[in-house]
Amino acid sequence: MSRVFNFSAGPAALPEAVLKRAGEELLDWHGAGMSVMEMSHRGKEFMSIAVQAEADLRELLAVPDNYKVLFLQGGASSQFGMVPMNLTRDNKKVDYLITGSWSKKAVAEAKRYAEVNLAADTSDSKFTIAPGQNELKLSGDAAYVHYTPNETIHGVEFPYVLETGDVPLVADFSSTILSRPIDVSKYGIIYAGAQKNIGPAGLTIVIVRDDLIGNASDGTPTMFNYATHAKSGSMYNTPPTYGWYLAGLVFKWLKEKGGLSAMAEINQRKAQALYAAIDGSDFYANPVDPSCRSWMNVPFTLADAELDTKFLEGASAAGLKTLKGHRSVGGMRASIYNAMSEEGVQALIDYMAEFERVNG
Amino acid sequence: MSRVFNFSAGPAALPEAVLKRAGEELLDWHGAGMSVMEMSHRGKEFMSIAVQAEADLRELLAVPDNYKVLFLQGGASSQFGMVPMNLTRDNKKVDYLITGSWSKKAVAEAKRYAEVNLAADTSDSKFTIAPGQNELKLSGDAAYVHYTPNETIHGVEFPYVLETGDVPLVADFSSTILSRPIDVSKYGIIYAGAQKNIGPAGLTIVIVRDDLIGNASDGTPTMFNYATHAKSGSMYNTPPTYGWYLAGLVFKWLKEKGGLSAMAEINQRKAQALYAAIDGSDFYANPVDPSCRSWMNVPFTLADAELDTKFLEGASAAGLKTLKGHRSVGGMRASIYNAMSEEGVQALIDYMAEFERVNG
């Protein structure tokens, strides 16, 4: 079979150009006579890869000099613990916003280490809305404010950056990082599992402001302490070298595409086209308020859920894969990260129209 | 350049057959139309890969049914914290053996969570000997006994399995797992970073006896709790899917080679040949007591350390890479894991003889 259009929420499609490059270099990277996977992480070859990847990511996101960029393991789920363990030694009060399944999980872990004030909780809306700035019940004296700019499962996204004054803003950017420019200086910590817009699973990027490093609570495992990794350039122990390398190839690809402003235009077009197809039909529906619909994850339902299986089977036969919605939500979900082309989104729209014509 | 002989201590050489297979499947795994890296970890394709890899590892090591096999992130350095956090809720006394740099690091982390009794410490020997069973000062009532069967940096290896009675034995097998058969039933926990004998960096295998799961201390991060991963088949969150897949290819390769008994014969031959070359010369020396020399990591020095750079440059030119010893020990180190062929070891021996002839 040729390459399919893969709408998986994560691990997700990677740019074909990146995979081809990785394939060409798999047994012999740049004449080194070995794979990147086989290189000592402290050797000059891998160090050059690591340094370049960080430099390209810093350039793409315009990361200010007073932030460290860490290449870690453990996924966002580890950050759910690392954030409170590193930031609440002197102040246990923290503010969290619940706007979907992932922010809810972050709260559950934070409660084990801190006193959580829920500054917002949109459960009653079934997570179809992002709260406005003036609706937030912020403590004002919290150690930090945590939120999830884009909820992967519910497809709901904040259309603005929270204002938290002097209180550090911590954001789980797993499913939206690199989809458009962001102003890093507005955040204390940005973290993201790689397996959506960065690279393969098993790598986690953490961008952390210098003053938030070095304050871990007693009992924080050495590997959970940001200071451990900041001091060692993410090489306290062996990092996930191949994931780091692939992320570097993705960063290069993004630069070649014109950087994050260019990606933002493409991503907005992709999302607008898909939402327009859904809204223009009585057969398909998306429950999220139009003001805060995700550019990355587009859940939708069919008018008759009995047709779900038929829809998925037909899509699969047409090379449109991994469209089943999360089990907690049902229906369909199309994740359209950077690596999903406009052509792929159009193929989905065309399939949806044809399916409606036959079954609607 | 063609493929070199890579003596890196880790990340280390992988079997060329495994890399070739990975290359063939990189853009399209078995007609799925996508890379393994792009697959949802919960989809049937990746699940089949994950299940098969675990089954093959269980077969290779003859893992008893009352043990879980976990595919985690974070490296052995995370296990240094996870072991005490999961095993000392009811008893803070633990026994550790220091026989090299890695066991020393394990002790440093354990001391943050438990009362460490040093049952042995071979620092005075500069880590050139493994203590005998009758020399150990075991507490008898410890929560567990921890040791490092093979020390990667010092090349010292236990020629026997510790007897600890009813006290669970915990072993950091990072640099020797899969080099020969082991009796898993003698251990409470076996853990190993993948980047030596298993696969790429970023995957950590933990084999843990059922009764040692579910006893984590309060404050243990959810991601550091063995129960979290045991209950979810290592899919509480997104696992390092590509590393898991590559490990599975390595397990298949080992089975094709005849399993661990066959590997043990090959590995013993490789080590004997290299040690014989070192011992048969006044120009090269290995400081480790012959009773406990590692099959996997062979440190050696030149009679004149001034020649180290010349030795390394010549080796590199001859396609013999990553032979520089660890900075804490100096000299040379040849790591000869499963993926290093007898041909590669012979090439090193030949180079050493020629270098001695010219410079000795």
XYZ file of C-alpha atoms in Angstrom:
720
model
C 0.000 0.000 0.000
C 1.190 3.531 -0.627
C 1.302 6.078 2.179
C -2.083 6.824 3.725
C -3.548 10.006 5.195
C -3.167 9.346 8.916
C -5.450 11.396 11.195
C -4.148 9.847 14.429
C -4.201 12.090 17.519
C -0.765 10.822 18.533
C 1.566 9.200 17.855
C 0.708 11.001 14.648
C 1.766 11.411 11.036
C 5.278 12.694 10.447
C 6.357 14.634 7.349
C 7.177 12.131 4.614
C 10.294 14.143 3.731
C 11.550 13.651 7.298
C 10.950 9.901 7.204
C 12.689 9.614 3.840
C 15.703 11.488 5.119
C 15.776 9.294 8.241
C 15.606 6.223 6.026
C 18.520 7.372 3.903
C 20.621 8.000 7.000
C 19.485 4.969 8.987
C 22.561 2.775 8.545
C 25.124 5.497 8.026
C 24.672 9.062 9.206
C 26.728 11.535 7.132
C 29.508 9.013 6.562
C 29.941 8.192 10.244
C 29.546 4.516 9.411
C 26.840 4.107 12.024
C 23.220 4.949 12.716
C 22.319 7.916 14.908
C 20.795 5.291 17.230
C 24.210 3.741 17.709
C 26.112 6.907 18.569
C 27.394 7.748 22.001
C 25.299 10.680 23.182
C 28.517 12.405 24.297
C 30.347 11.961 20.986
C 30.885 14.903 18.659
C 28.510 13.557 15.979
C 25.485 13.293 18.246
C 26.400 16.496 20.079
C 26.279 18.343 16.755
C 22.810 16.909 16.095
C 21.607 17.823 19.577
C 22.945 21.364 19.514
C 21.528 22.046 16.052
C 18.081 20.733 16.992
C 17.927 22.991 20.030
C 19.127 25.992 18.014
C 16.478 25.385 15.339
C 13.706 24.996 17.915
C 14.812 28.185 19.651
C 14.754 29.977 16.306
C 11.315 28.634 15.346
C 9.737 29.648 18.658
C 11.962 32.690 19.266
C 12.781 31.337 22.722
C 14.296 34.106 24.878
C 17.783 33.572 26.341
C 16.494 33.286 29.905
C 14.724 30.014 29.106
C 16.238 26.527 29.030
C 15.050 24.023 26.423
C 15.099 20.491 27.840
C 14.850 17.242 25.869
C 13.390 14.756 28.365
C 11.568 11.459 28.635
C 8.293 10.491 30.282
C 5.641 12.363 28.328
C 3.293 15.100 29.510
C 2.110 12.679 32.196
C 5.501 13.001 33.888
C 5.241 16.788 33.657
C 1.948 16.568 35.557
C 4.104 15.543 38.529
C 7.266 17.458 37.738
C 5.538 20.842 37.582
C 4.196 20.822 41.170
C 7.293 19.031 42.519
C 9.527 21.742 41.069
C 7.419 24.836 41.767
C 5.690 24.453 45.151
C 8.497 24.146 47.681
C 7.717 27.559 49.149
C 4.056 27.974 48.211
C 1.614 25.078 47.983
C -1.245 27.069 46.445
C -1.671 26.499 42.710
C -4.355 27.450 40.174
C -5.558 24.999 37.526
C -8.079 25.288 34.713
C -10.049 22.174 33.772
C -11.128 22.342 30.133
C -10.931 18.683 29.087
C -9.538 15.254 29.887
C -5.880 16.202 29.909
C -6.136 19.212 32.190
C -8.254 17.034 34.495
C -5.456 14.464 34.658
C -2.967 17.240 35.398
C -5.129 18.357 38.320
C -5.369 14.841 39.756
C -1.582 14.569 39.914
C -1.072 18.137 41.200
C -3.454 17.471 44.113
C -0.985 14.916 45.427
C 1.611 17.657 45.926
C -0.208 20.963 46.210
C -3.445 22.723 47.141
C -5.304 23.101 43.886
C -7.664 26.011 43.319
C -9.846 25.417 40.254
C -9.770 28.738 38.467
C -12.178 27.308 35.878
C -13.947 24.016 35.196
C -15.951 23.640 32.005
C -17.119 20.067 32.711
C -20.757 21.211 32.627
C -20.376 22.212 28.975
C -18.942 18.772 28.227
C -15.763 20.638 27.415
C -17.111 22.536 24.445
C -15.970 25.986 25.525
C -12.848 27.757 26.781
C -13.506 30.130 29.666
C -12.845 33.825 29.065
C -10.163 35.705 30.941
C -12.735 37.577 33.032
C -14.435 34.344 34.083
C -11.286 32.915 35.709
C -11.152 32.669 39.495
C -7.421 33.161 39.879
C -5.975 33.186 43.413
C -3.542 35.986 42.665
C -0.939 34.526 45.038
C -0.594 31.017 43.568
C 2.791 29.435 42.879
C 1.659 29.105 39.269
C -1.358 28.862 36.967
C -1.643 25.698 34.831
C -3.759 25.249 31.732
C -4.005 23.256 28.523
C -4.133 25.603 25.520
C -5.484 22.825 23.292
C -7.393 19.765 24.525
C -6.586 16.851 22.206
C -9.661 14.780 22.986
C -12.314 17.495 23.007
C -10.881 19.713 20.307
C -11.254 22.859 22.341
C -8.617 25.562 22.262
C -8.021 28.861 24.021
C -8.230 31.728 21.501
C -6.109 33.900 23.818
C -3.152 33.624 26.191
C -4.066 33.816 29.864
C -3.023 36.927 31.742
C -1.652 35.953 35.148
C 0.389 38.991 36.142
C 3.510 37.990 38.058
C 2.278 34.443 38.638
C 4.089 32.009 36.293
C 1.873 30.544 33.605
C 2.448 26.832 32.914
C 0.991 25.329 29.753
C 0.661 21.810 28.381
C 1.249 22.523 24.703
C 1.436 18.846 23.675
C -1.104 19.021 20.881
C -0.579 22.537 19.574
C 3.110 23.419 19.914
C 4.690 24.497 16.613
C 1.312 24.901 14.937
C 1.773 28.708 14.959
C 4.017 31.330 16.593
C 3.685 31.797 20.332
C 5.077 34.434 22.667
C 7.215 32.249 24.935
C 7.925 35.187 27.260
C 4.328 35.046 28.479
C 4.911 31.590 29.980
C 6.913 30.274 32.891
C 6.917 26.724 31.550
C 5.802 25.234 28.250
C 5.874 21.455 27.910
C 4.863 19.078 25.150
C 5.046 15.384 24.399
C 6.711 15.045 21.009
C 4.350 12.563 19.400
C 2.026 15.101 17.740
C 3.863 18.021 16.193
C 7.509 17.354 17.101
C 8.580 13.781 16.441
C 8.254 10.237 17.731
C 6.854 9.230 21.120
C 9.341 9.033 23.949
C 10.633 12.594 23.778
C 9.221 15.492 25.796
C 10.203 19.097 25.258
C 10.190 21.429 28.266
C 10.863 25.145 27.885
C 11.404 26.582 31.342
C 12.317 30.053 32.580
C 15.588 30.135 34.496
C 14.134 31.433 37.770
C 11.816 28.401 37.970
C 14.744 25.969 37.993
C 16.423 24.879 41.211
C 13.474 25.066 43.592
C 12.381 21.426 43.698
C 10.708 20.122 46.833
C 12.474 17.566 49.021
C 11.724 14.079 47.839
C 11.645 15.018 44.169
C 13.416 12.218 42.282
C 16.671 13.434 40.736
C 15.283 12.594 37.310
C 12.162 14.717 38.043
C 14.197 17.777 39.000
C 14.467 20.378 36.218
C 17.827 21.452 37.672
C 19.293 18.002 36.956
C 18.596 18.354 33.256
C 19.182 22.107 32.938
C 22.686 21.800 34.420
C 23.648 18.920 32.140
C 22.182 20.073 28.832
C 19.621 17.229 29.062
C 22.492 14.716 29.266
C 22.476 13.823 32.952
C 21.830 10.327 31.681
C 21.386 8.972 28.175
C 18.672 11.023 26.452
C 16.285 9.581 23.819
C 18.847 10.231 21.100
C 16.924 9.020 18.072
C 13.820 10.993 18.983
C 15.977 14.075 19.514
C 17.487 13.571 16.031
C 14.075 13.119 14.385
C 12.746 16.193 16.146
C 15.714 18.036 14.668
C 14.734 16.855 11.192
C 11.179 18.079 11.812
C 12.483 21.475 12.946
C 14.561 21.738 9.738
C 11.484 20.806 7.697
C 9.448 23.515 9.443
C 12.108 26.100 8.679
C 12.112 25.049 5.026
C 8.319 25.431 4.974
C 8.743 29.038 6.084
C 8.590 28.694 9.857
C 5.628 28.981 12.182
C 3.937 31.961 10.529
C 3.705 29.969 7.327
C 2.495 26.908 9.234
C -0.140 29.020 10.969
C -1.605 30.070 7.609
C -1.681 26.507 6.347
C -3.115 25.143 9.588
C -5.804 27.795 9.705
C -6.829 27.032 6.112
C -6.969 23.298 6.863
C -9.114 23.800 9.965
C -11.422 26.347 8.314
C -12.043 24.044 5.368
C -12.883 21.078 7.587
C -15.135 23.045 9.965
C -16.856 24.636 6.974
C -17.608 21.172 5.589
C -19.006 20.088 8.964
C -21.049 23.255 9.525
C -22.334 23.271 5.969
C -23.972 19.891 6.459
C -26.861 18.651 8.588
C -25.259 15.208 8.554
C -22.072 16.154 10.436
C -21.728 18.141 13.644
C -18.974 19.518 15.865
C -20.071 20.447 19.394
C -17.394 22.995 20.198
C -18.187 26.687 20.361
C -16.886 28.322 17.148
C -14.852 30.817 19.196
C -12.582 28.095 20.578
C -12.396 25.303 18.059
C -9.054 23.568 17.792
C -6.924 23.934 14.687
C -5.329 20.582 15.451
C -8.047 18.170 16.647
C -11.452 18.211 15.000
C -14.010 15.899 16.612
C -17.269 15.398 14.744
C -20.306 13.167 14.891
C -22.579 11.681 12.291
C -26.304 12.372 12.460
C -26.822 8.630 12.873
C -24.228 6.947 15.108
C -25.291 3.599 13.613
C -23.351 4.661 10.535
C -20.080 5.197 12.406
C -18.633 1.788 11.558
C -19.558 2.116 7.904
C -18.016 5.581 7.796
C -14.766 4.324 9.313
C -14.577 1.280 7.045
C -15.131 3.353 3.936
C -12.610 5.933 5.087
C -10.018 3.254 5.740
C -10.596 1.748 2.298
C -10.045 5.232 0.846
C -6.714 5.574 2.670
C -8.070 7.868 5.409
C -6.895 6.270 8.658
C -7.311 6.575 12.426
C -10.448 8.702 12.348
C -12.262 7.017 15.225
C -13.052 9.446 18.044
C -11.694 8.964 21.542
C -13.678 6.344 23.477
C -14.742 8.980 26.033
C -16.348 11.168 23.353
C -17.344 8.796 20.537
C -17.897 9.742 16.916
C -14.928 10.757 14.814
C -11.837 12.843 15.324
C -9.543 14.156 12.631
C -6.214 15.316 13.992
C -4.641 17.608 11.442
C -1.207 18.452 12.795
C 1.581 20.097 10.796
C 2.385 16.884 8.923
C -1.171 16.536 7.575
C -1.246 18.173 4.163
C -4.031 20.330 2.744
C -4.428 17.565 0.182
C -5.145 15.099 3.002
C -7.763 17.371 4.565
C -9.392 17.864 1.157
C -9.479 14.087 0.637
C -11.306 13.744 3.949
C -13.766 16.509 3.046
C -14.445 14.861 -0.309
C -14.995 11.494 1.347
C -17.370 13.018 3.898
C -19.415 14.671 1.155
C -19.653 11.448 -0.827
C -20.561 9.438 2.291
C -23.319 11.908 3.111
C -24.615 11.803 -0.470
C -24.940 8.010 -0.335
C -26.034 7.583 3.286
C -27.405 10.933 4.360
C 32.023 5.258 4.497
C 30.846 1.672 4.976
C 29.665 0.466 8.364
C 32.305 0.638 11.074
C 32.983 -1.554 14.112
C 31.470 0.530 16.891
C 32.726 -0.258 20.414
C 30.549 2.392 22.127
C 29.434 1.593 25.686
C 25.967 2.899 24.931
C 24.086 3.930 22.946
C 25.815 1.060 21.211
C 25.968 -0.844 17.952
C 22.752 -2.503 16.812
C 22.596 -5.607 14.617
C 22.899 -4.495 10.998
C 20.090 -6.897 10.055
C 17.790 -5.097 12.491
C 18.660 -1.681 11.082
C 18.129 -2.915 7.519
C 14.729 -4.307 8.415
C 13.817 -1.060 10.161
C 14.911 0.846 7.081
C 12.762 -1.260 4.773
C 9.727 -0.715 7.005
C 10.374 2.922 7.837
C 7.781 4.526 5.562
C 5.322 1.665 5.411
C 5.123 -1.082 8.025
C 3.677 -4.294 6.573
C 1.422 -2.448 4.169
C -0.124 -0.232 6.852
C 0.769 2.808 4.764
C 2.518 4.441 7.704
C 5.649 4.203 9.809
C 5.563 2.455 13.181
C 6.450 5.892 14.593
C 3.168 7.274 13.258
C 0.885 4.585 14.674
C -1.517 5.117 17.530
C -0.125 3.068 20.410
C -3.636 1.730 21.028
C -4.277 0.636 17.424
C -4.235 -3.013 16.447
C -1.023 -2.704 14.385
C 1.099 -1.327 17.183
C -0.564 -3.559 19.764
C 0.498 -6.594 17.716
C 4.088 -5.290 17.679
C 4.042 -4.631 21.427
C 2.543 -7.995 22.368
C 4.956 -9.922 20.139
C 7.984 -8.094 21.533
C 6.989 -8.897 25.095
C 6.309 -12.541 24.215
C 9.712 -12.885 22.537
C 11.519 -11.285 25.471
C 9.677 -13.577 27.896
C 10.710 -16.550 25.791
C 14.348 -15.469 25.537
C 14.700 -14.927 29.289
C 12.172 -17.617 30.326
C 10.387 -15.029 32.453
C 8.052 -16.770 34.939
C 4.341 -15.943 34.850
C 4.428 -14.146 38.194
C 6.572 -11.372 36.748
C 5.441 -8.347 34.777
C 7.554 -7.031 31.921
C 7.312 -3.238 31.668
C 8.405 -1.067 28.750
C 9.164 2.304 30.350
C 11.020 5.560 29.830
C 13.631 7.333 31.909
C 16.639 5.009 31.864
C 18.281 3.175 34.728
C 18.709 6.561 36.420
C 14.940 6.715 36.900
C 14.980 3.200 38.329
C 17.506 4.402 40.931
C 14.583 6.386 42.360
C 11.719 4.102 41.443
C 13.161 1.082 43.247
C 13.274 2.654 46.726
C 10.043 4.603 46.147
C 8.193 1.395 45.298
C 9.743 -0.985 47.836
C 10.318 0.866 51.125
C 6.874 1.980 52.235
C 6.901 -0.485 55.151
C 10.634 -0.976 55.698
C 13.210 1.736 55.108
C 16.261 -0.487 55.518
C 17.917 -1.473 52.232
C 21.191 -3.175 51.338
C 23.355 -1.928 48.465
C 26.636 -3.160 46.995
C 29.009 -0.563 45.557
C 31.198 -2.125 42.868
C 31.581 0.748 40.404
C 30.266 4.127 39.276
C 26.728 3.011 38.501
C 26.035 1.206 41.754
C 27.443 4.277 43.507
C 24.932 6.471 41.696
C 22.146 4.077 42.656
C 23.159 4.415 46.319
C 23.171 8.206 46.171
C 19.567 8.234 44.990
C 18.417 5.488 47.373
C 19.766 7.434 50.360
C 17.197 10.126 49.634
C 14.379 7.653 50.335
C 15.779 4.883 52.507
C 18.414 3.897 55.075
C 21.192 2.368 53.029
C 23.405 -0.346 54.504
C 26.484 -0.895 52.346
C 26.768 -4.653 52.151
C 29.965 -4.216 50.136
C 32.098 -1.399 48.776
C 35.044 -2.189 46.561
C 36.173 1.432 46.085
C 39.553 0.617 47.661
C 40.291 -1.825 44.842
C 39.455 0.919 42.333
C 36.566 -1.336 41.344
C 38.653 -4.180 40.010
C 37.008 -6.976 41.988
C 33.518 -8.279 42.754
C 33.036 -9.242 46.392
C 32.345 -12.888 47.185
C 29.070 -14.008 48.690
C 30.700 -14.703 52.080
C 32.186 -11.200 52.194
C 28.806 -9.475 51.978
C 27.463 -7.713 55.065
C 23.772 -8.268 54.399
C 21.259 -6.947 56.944
C 19.028 -9.987 56.670
C 15.899 -7.869 57.265
C 16.301 -5.309 54.459
C 13.435 -4.396 52.129
C 15.703 -5.485 49.274
C 19.301 -5.972 48.200
C 20.479 -3.949 45.191
C 23.524 -4.653 43.039
C 24.918 -4.113 39.556
C 25.858 -7.472 37.985
C 28.044 -5.732 35.389
C 29.657 -2.322 35.825
C 29.848 -0.664 32.404
C 32.650 1.766 33.222
C 34.964 -0.525 35.208
C 34.311 -3.733 33.317
C 33.798 -5.747 36.472
C 31.138 -8.426 36.629
C 29.795 -10.775 39.297
C 30.603 -14.375 38.380
C 27.706 -15.581 40.558
C 24.159 -14.579 41.506
C 23.807 -13.175 45.015
C 21.982 -15.322 47.561
C 19.661 -13.148 49.624
C 17.198 -15.650 51.055
C 13.715 -14.162 51.276
C 14.933 -10.621 50.718
C 14.153 -9.503 47.135
C 17.216 -9.111 44.961
C 17.157 -6.053 42.673
C 19.645 -5.879 39.825
C 20.659 -3.195 37.336
C 21.254 -5.379 34.296
C 21.669 -2.449 31.876
C 24.959 -3.568 30.369
C 24.639 -7.349 30.510
C 20.981 -8.274 29.962
C 20.472 -10.719 27.063
C 24.210 -11.508 26.899
C 23.488 -15.027 28.304
C 20.643 -16.896 30.032
C 19.701 -15.769 33.546
C 17.454 -17.333 36.159
C 14.855 -14.579 36.524
C 13.219 -16.351 39.481
C 16.241 -15.463 41.632
C 15.439 -11.754 41.311
C 12.715 -9.504 42.628
C 13.379 -6.820 40.016
C 15.614 -6.734 36.961
C 15.927 -3.447 35.106
C 17.922 -2.325 32.113
C 18.268 0.723 29.926
C 17.808 -0.445 26.340
C 20.745 1.321 24.730
C 23.293 -1.489 25.078
C 21.856 -4.924 24.354
C 18.163 -4.203 23.683
C 17.611 -1.309 21.312
C 17.766 2.477 21.093
C 18.067 4.865 24.037
C 14.795 6.018 25.570
C 13.383 2.604 26.446
C 13.868 0.902 29.798
C 12.856 -2.676 30.483
C 11.728 -3.580 34.007
C 10.960 -7.170 34.974
C 9.220 -7.105 38.339
C 7.726 -9.824 40.513
C 4.005 -9.365 41.128
C 4.246 -9.096 44.933
C 6.582 -6.092 44.614
C 3.977 -4.081 42.700
C 1.431 -1.889 44.455
C 3.437 -0.882 47.523
C 4.680 2.553 46.495
C 5.323 5.149 49.185
C 3.127 8.227 49.450
C 4.487 10.977 47.244
C 5.668 8.630 44.515
C 4.799 10.294 41.195
C 2.148 8.313 39.322
C 4.619 7.781 36.495
C 7.185 6.384 38.986
C 4.746 3.823 40.408
C 5.197 0.309 39.016
C 1.486 -0.317 39.596
C 0.587 2.427 37.107
C 2.404 0.653 34.306
C 1.688 -2.927 35.370
C -2.072 -2.293 35.368
C -2.035 -0.695 31.939
C 0.343 -2.968 30.061
C 2.863 -0.093 29.932
C 0.265 2.058 28.162
C -0.856 4.397 30.946
C 0.415 7.097 28.652
C 2.080 6.927 25.238
C 5.045 4.550 25.481
C 8.253 4.975 23.429
C 6.685 3.090 20.540
C 9.550 3.113 18.079
C 12.053 1.891 20.661
C 9.621 -0.843 21.656
C 9.369 -1.907 17.999
C 13.140 -1.919 17.501
C 13.619 -3.917 20.701
C 11.169 -6.413 19.234
C 13.296 -6.678 16.085
C 16.368 -7.276 18.269
C 14.522 -10.019 20.191
C 13.598 -11.711 16.883
C 17.221 -11.467 15.757
C 18.397 -13.072 19.002
C 15.945 -15.939 18.538
C 17.213 -16.448 14.990
C 20.774 -16.546 16.304
C 19.786 -19.413 18.600
C 18.694 -17.564 21.730
C 20.725 -16.650 24.794
C 22.643 -19.927 25.140
C 24.043 -19.398 21.673
C 24.777 -15.752 22.457
C 26.562 -16.777 25.648
C 28.949 -18.974 23.683
C 29.687 -16.247 21.176
C 30.076 -13.576 23.860
C 32.391 -15.766 25.912
C 34.562 -16.441 22.865
C 34.724 -12.737 22.045
C 35.724 -11.781 25.583
C 38.261 -14.587 25.946
C 39.951 -13.663 22.695
C 40.247 -10.000 23.670
C 41.449 -10.659 27.221
C 43.950 -13.204 25.868
C 45.321 -10.563 23.520
C 45.645 -8.100 26.413
C 47.168 -10.616 28.850
C 49.537 -11.989 26.216
C 51.162 -8.598 25.787
C 53.282 -6.388 28.042
C 52.028 -3.383 26.101
C 48.331 -3.701 27.080
C 46.836 -4.243 30.515
C 43.423 -4.799 32.074
C 43.256 -4.111 35.820
C 40.263 -6.309 36.670
C 40.720 -9.552 38.584
C 40.426 -12.431 36.082
C 37.654 -14.020 38.180
C 35.265 -11.153 37.515
C 36.097 -9.630 34.163
C 33.151 -8.399 32.150
C 32.108 -10.138 28.970
C 30.610 -6.890 27.733
C 32.938 -4.019 28.648
C 36.694 -4.485 28.360
C 38.765 -1.549 29.633
C 42.451 -1.624 28.887
C 45.444 0.686 29.099
C 48.542 1.158 27.004
C 51.959 0.858 28.651
C 52.568 4.462 27.642
C 49.521 6.722 28.041
C 51.223 9.243 25.757
C 50.324 6.897 22.919
C 46.581 6.921 23.685
C 45.733 9.575 21.109
C 47.769 7.881 18.414
C 46.110 4.545 19.230
C 42.641 6.088 18.951
C 43.397 7.945 15.732
C 44.780 4.819 14.106
C 41.853 2.759 15.304
C 39.384 5.278 13.930
C 41.157 5.305 10.568
C 40.875 1.507 10.564
C 37.111 1.696 11.176
C 37.333 0.801 14.888
C 35.300 3.496 16.647
C 34.431 4.784 20.122
C 37.269 3.027 21.925
C 38.165 5.855 24.292
C 37.834 4.846 27.933
C 35.447 6.622 30.294
C 36.890 9.924 31.509
C 36.875 8.631 35.110
C 39.092 5.667 34.232
C 41.101 6.738 31.188
C 42.751 4.459 28.659
C 40.563 2.458 26.309
C 37.315 0.545 26.598
C 35.934 -1.903 24.082
C 32.258 -2.626 24.634
C 31.457 -5.862 22.874
C 27.710 -6.326 23.270
C 25.624 -8.831 21.326
C 25.693 -6.740 18.157
C 29.517 -6.712 18.018
C 30.574 -9.583 15.788
C 33.506 -11.908 16.367
C 34.903 -10.414 13.175
C 34.829 -6.978 14.808
C 36.637 -8.215 17.910
C 39.250 -9.922 15.735
C 39.769 -6.700 13.785
C 40.445 -4.907 17.066
C 42.861 -7.604 18.208
C 44.705 -7.422 14.902
C 44.918 -3.641 15.120
C 46.221 -3.836 18.698
C 48.945 -6.302 17.678
C 50.045 -4.152 14.775
C 50.012 -0.988 16.892
C 52.177 -2.711 19.495
C 54.570 -3.976 16.817
C 55.105 -0.458 15.492
C 54.988 1.490 18.759
C 55.730 -1.015 21.515
